[in-house]
Coordinates of C-alpha atoms in Angstrom, one line a residue:
Chain G
G1 CA 33.1 -61.2 -7.7
Q2 CA 32.3 -58.8 -4.9
N3 CA 32.7 -55.1 -5.5
I4 CA 31.9 -51.9 -3.8
D5 CA 32.4 -48.6 -5.6
Q6 CA 32.6 -45.1 -4.1
P7 CA 34.1 -41.9 -5.5
T8 CA 37.7 -41.4 -4.4
E9 CA 37.4 -37.8 -3.4
M10 CA 34.8 -35.1 -3.0
T11 CA 35.0 -31.4 -2.0
A12 CA 32.3 -29.4 -0.4
T13 CA 31.9 -26.1 1.3
E14 CA 31.3 -25.5 5.0
G15 CA 27.6 -25.3 5.8
A16 CA 26.6 -27.0 2.5
I17 CA 25.1 -30.4 1.8
V18 CA 27.0 -33.3 0.2
Q19 CA 25.9 -36.8 -0.9
I20 CA 28.4 -39.7 -1.1
N21 CA 27.2 -42.5 -3.3
C22 CA 28.0 -46.2 -2.9
T23 CA 27.1 -49.0 -5.3
Y24 CA 27.7 -52.6 -4.6
Q25 CA 27.6 -56.1 -6.1
T26 CA 27.9 -58.8 -3.5
S27 CA 27.0 -62.4 -3.0
G28 CA 24.3 -62.0 -0.4
F29 CA 23.2 -58.9 1.5
N30 CA 22.6 -58.6 5.2
G31 CA 23.0 -54.9 5.6
L32 CA 25.0 -51.9 4.6
F33 CA 27.1 -49.7 6.9
W34 CA 28.7 -46.3 6.7
Y35 CA 31.7 -45.5 8.7
Q36 CA 33.7 -42.3 9.2
Q37 CA 37.4 -42.5 9.5
H38 CA 39.7 -39.6 10.3
A39 CA 43.3 -40.0 9.2
G40 CA 45.3 -42.3 11.4
E41 CA 42.3 -43.4 13.4
A42 CA 40.0 -46.4 13.3
P43 CA 36.6 -46.1 11.6
T44 CA 33.6 -45.0 13.7
F45 CA 30.1 -46.2 13.0
L46 CA 27.7 -43.7 11.3
S47 CA 24.7 -45.7 10.1
Y48 CA 23.2 -49.0 9.2
N49 CA 20.6 -49.8 6.5
V50 CA 19.0 -53.2 5.8
L51 CA 15.6 -52.1 4.5
D52 CA 15.0 -49.8 1.5
G53 CA 14.6 -46.2 2.4
L54 CA 16.1 -43.3 4.2
E55 CA 17.4 -43.4 7.8
E56 CA 18.0 -40.0 9.4
K57 CA 20.3 -39.4 12.3
G58 CA 20.9 -35.8 13.0
R59 CA 23.0 -34.1 10.3
F60 CA 23.6 -37.5 8.7
S61 CA 21.2 -39.6 6.6
S62 CA 21.7 -42.8 4.8
F63 CA 19.6 -44.2 2.0
L64 CA 19.4 -47.8 0.6
S65 CA 17.9 -49.3 -2.5
R66 CA 18.6 -53.0 -2.5
S67 CA 17.1 -53.6 -6.0
K68 CA 19.6 -51.1 -7.4
G69 CA 22.5 -52.1 -5.2
Y70 CA 22.9 -48.5 -4.2
S71 CA 23.3 -46.4 -1.1
Y72 CA 24.2 -42.8 -0.3
L73 CA 25.3 -41.0 2.7
L74 CA 23.9 -37.4 3.0
L75 CA 25.7 -34.9 5.2
K76 CA 24.0 -31.6 6.0
E77 CA 25.3 -28.4 7.5
L78 CA 28.8 -29.5 6.8
Q79 CA 31.4 -28.6 9.4
M80 CA 35.2 -28.6 9.1
K81 CA 35.4 -31.6 11.4
D82 CA 33.5 -33.6 8.8
S83 CA 36.6 -33.7 6.7
A84 CA 37.4 -37.4 6.8
S85 CA 37.1 -40.6 4.7
Y86 CA 33.7 -42.2 4.5
L87 CA 33.6 -45.9 4.1
C88 CA 30.8 -47.9 2.7
A89 CA 30.7 -51.6 3.8
V90 CA 28.3 -54.4 3.1
E91 CA 27.7 -57.4 5.2
G92 CA 27.4 -60.3 2.7
D93 CA 27.0 -64.0 3.2
S94 CA 29.8 -64.7 5.6
N95 CA 29.4 -64.5 9.3
Y96 CA 29.5 -60.8 10.3
Q97 CA 32.3 -60.2 7.7
L98 CA 32.1 -56.8 6.0
I99 CA 33.1 -56.1 2.4
W100 CA 34.6 -52.6 2.3
G101 CA 34.7 -49.9 -0.3
A102 CA 37.9 -48.0 -0.7
G103 CA 36.4 -44.9 1.0
T104 CA 35.6 -41.4 -0.2
K105 CA 37.9 -38.7 1.1
L106 CA 35.7 -35.7 1.8
I107 CA 37.4 -32.3 1.9
I108 CA 35.5 -29.4 3.5
K109 CA 36.5 -25.9 2.5
P110 CA 35.6 -22.7 4.4
Chain F
G1 CA 28.6 -47.8 22.3
A2 CA 30.9 -50.7 23.2
V3 CA 34.6 -50.1 23.7
V4 CA 37.4 -52.0 22.1
S5 CA 41.0 -51.3 23.0
Q6 CA 44.3 -52.2 21.3
H7 CA 47.7 -52.4 22.7
P8 CA 50.2 -51.1 21.8
S9 CA 49.1 -48.1 19.8
R10 CA 52.4 -47.8 18.1
V11 CA 55.3 -50.2 17.8
I12 CA 58.7 -49.9 16.0
C13 CA 60.7 -53.1 15.7
K14 CA 63.7 -54.5 13.9
S15 CA 63.3 -56.8 10.9
G16 CA 63.1 -60.4 11.9
T17 CA 61.5 -59.9 15.3
S18 CA 58.0 -60.8 16.3
V19 CA 55.3 -58.3 17.5
K20 CA 52.2 -59.1 19.4
I21 CA 49.1 -56.9 19.3
E22 CA 46.3 -57.2 21.8
C23 CA 42.7 -56.5 21.1
R24 CA 40.3 -56.3 24.0
S25 CA 36.5 -55.8 24.3
L26 CA 36.2 -53.8 27.5
D27 CA 32.5 -53.9 28.3
F28 CA 31.0 -56.8 26.3
Q29 CA 31.8 -60.3 25.3
A30 CA 33.0 -60.6 21.7
T31 CA 32.1 -63.9 20.1
T32 CA 33.8 -62.8 16.9
M33 CA 36.8 -60.6 16.3
F34 CA 38.3 -59.4 13.1
W35 CA 41.7 -58.3 12.2
Y36 CA 42.2 -55.7 9.4
R37 CA 45.2 -54.2 7.8
Q38 CA 45.0 -50.8 6.2
F39 CA 47.4 -49.5 3.6
P40 CA 47.5 -45.7 2.9
K41 CA 44.6 -44.5 0.8
K42 CA 43.2 -48.0 0.6
S43 CA 40.2 -49.7 2.1
L44 CA 40.5 -51.9 5.1
M45 CA 41.6 -55.4 4.1
L46 CA 40.2 -58.2 6.2
M47 CA 43.0 -60.5 7.3
A48 CA 41.2 -63.0 9.4
T49 CA 38.1 -63.8 11.4
S50 CA 38.4 -65.4 14.8
N51 CA 35.7 -67.0 16.9
E52 CA 36.3 -67.5 20.6
G53 CA 37.8 -71.0 21.3
S54 CA 38.3 -71.9 17.6
K55 CA 41.0 -71.5 15.0
A56 CA 40.9 -68.3 13.0
T57 CA 39.7 -68.2 9.5
Y58 CA 42.2 -66.5 7.2
E59 CA 41.4 -64.6 4.0
Q60 CA 43.0 -65.7 0.8
G61 CA 46.6 -64.5 0.5
V62 CA 47.1 -64.0 4.2
E63 CA 49.8 -66.3 5.6
K64 CA 48.5 -67.9 8.8
D65 CA 52.0 -68.9 9.9
K66 CA 53.1 -65.3 9.7
F67 CA 50.1 -63.7 11.2
L68 CA 49.2 -65.8 14.3
I69 CA 45.8 -65.1 15.8
N70 CA 44.6 -66.3 19.1
H71 CA 41.1 -65.7 20.5
A72 CA 41.4 -67.4 23.8
S73 CA 38.6 -65.6 25.7
L74 CA 35.5 -63.7 24.9
T75 CA 37.3 -60.4 25.6
L76 CA 40.8 -60.9 24.2
S77 CA 42.3 -61.6 20.8
T78 CA 45.9 -61.3 19.8
L79 CA 47.7 -60.9 16.5
T80 CA 51.3 -61.9 16.4
V81 CA 53.3 -60.8 13.4
T82 CA 56.2 -63.3 13.3
S83 CA 59.6 -62.5 11.7
A84 CA 58.4 -59.1 10.7
H85 CA 59.7 -57.4 7.6
P86 CA 59.5 -53.8 6.4
E87 CA 56.7 -54.7 4.0
D88 CA 54.6 -55.7 7.1
S89 CA 54.6 -52.1 8.2
S90 CA 51.0 -51.0 8.3
F91 CA 48.1 -49.9 10.4
Y92 CA 46.5 -52.9 12.0
I93 CA 42.9 -52.6 13.3
C94 CA 40.8 -55.1 15.2
S95 CA 37.1 -55.1 15.6
A96 CA 34.7 -57.1 17.7
S97 CA 31.2 -58.2 17.3
S98 CA 28.8 -59.9 19.6
S99 CA 25.8 -62.0 19.2
F100 CA 24.9 -61.6 22.8
R101 CA 24.1 -57.9 22.7
G102 CA 20.6 -58.4 21.3
S103 CA 21.0 -55.5 19.0
E104 CA 19.1 -55.5 15.8
Y105 CA 22.2 -55.5 13.7
R106 CA 25.7 -56.9 14.2
E107 CA 27.7 -53.8 14.4
Q108 CA 31.4 -54.1 14.6
F109 CA 33.2 -52.0 17.2
F110 CA 36.7 -51.0 16.2
G111 CA 39.8 -50.7 18.2
P112 CA 41.9 -47.6 17.8
G113 CA 44.5 -49.4 15.7
T114 CA 48.2 -50.2 16.0
R115 CA 50.8 -48.5 13.8
L116 CA 53.5 -51.0 13.1
T117 CA 56.8 -49.9 11.7
V118 CA 59.4 -52.5 10.8
L119 CA 62.9 -51.1 10.3

């Protein structure tokens, strides 16, 4: 079967750093996406990884290890507006279809 | 990034009626559109994939006669919830992807979602 695992909820402090992990088992792999979703809104794109390694984009970085079926999203200098759900999604075999994790709810405290 | 719109953003209807939700790609041609349903505290559930000009491909467990999808043009897809019931109440989100954009990856651009409440 196809499975993507993420922690359900994490708490961090404003200004700190947090790492959200994602492990996956899928039939085929064409890339891994991270999306941010605020309550009641559609997801917004954060990052895309298809090769192993770290992709940095401002305060957000995403890492991928295909051999381990593992990715993480790293958020630095946390701000209150970063409180949201973070969804890991893998593009598997099917045409453009994404397999979604359940999302990690990130709570930022002052 | 590309813009995808959905209409309406919220709809309340009576049980037994049908509701149509539109999804439009505003500044690009979407060869593929996806319809998702999201339950509270759950991941997005893919309902169906539609390619312009062809029949939608439904995921297992999704009733194609209940959730009618039409992708008549490269910028418009519609989802019609027929004979809606309270259990159909949910947040419906569409996304669009294009093979024409020439980007290095096939990003999906999401619409803002439609909140459906069936009384």
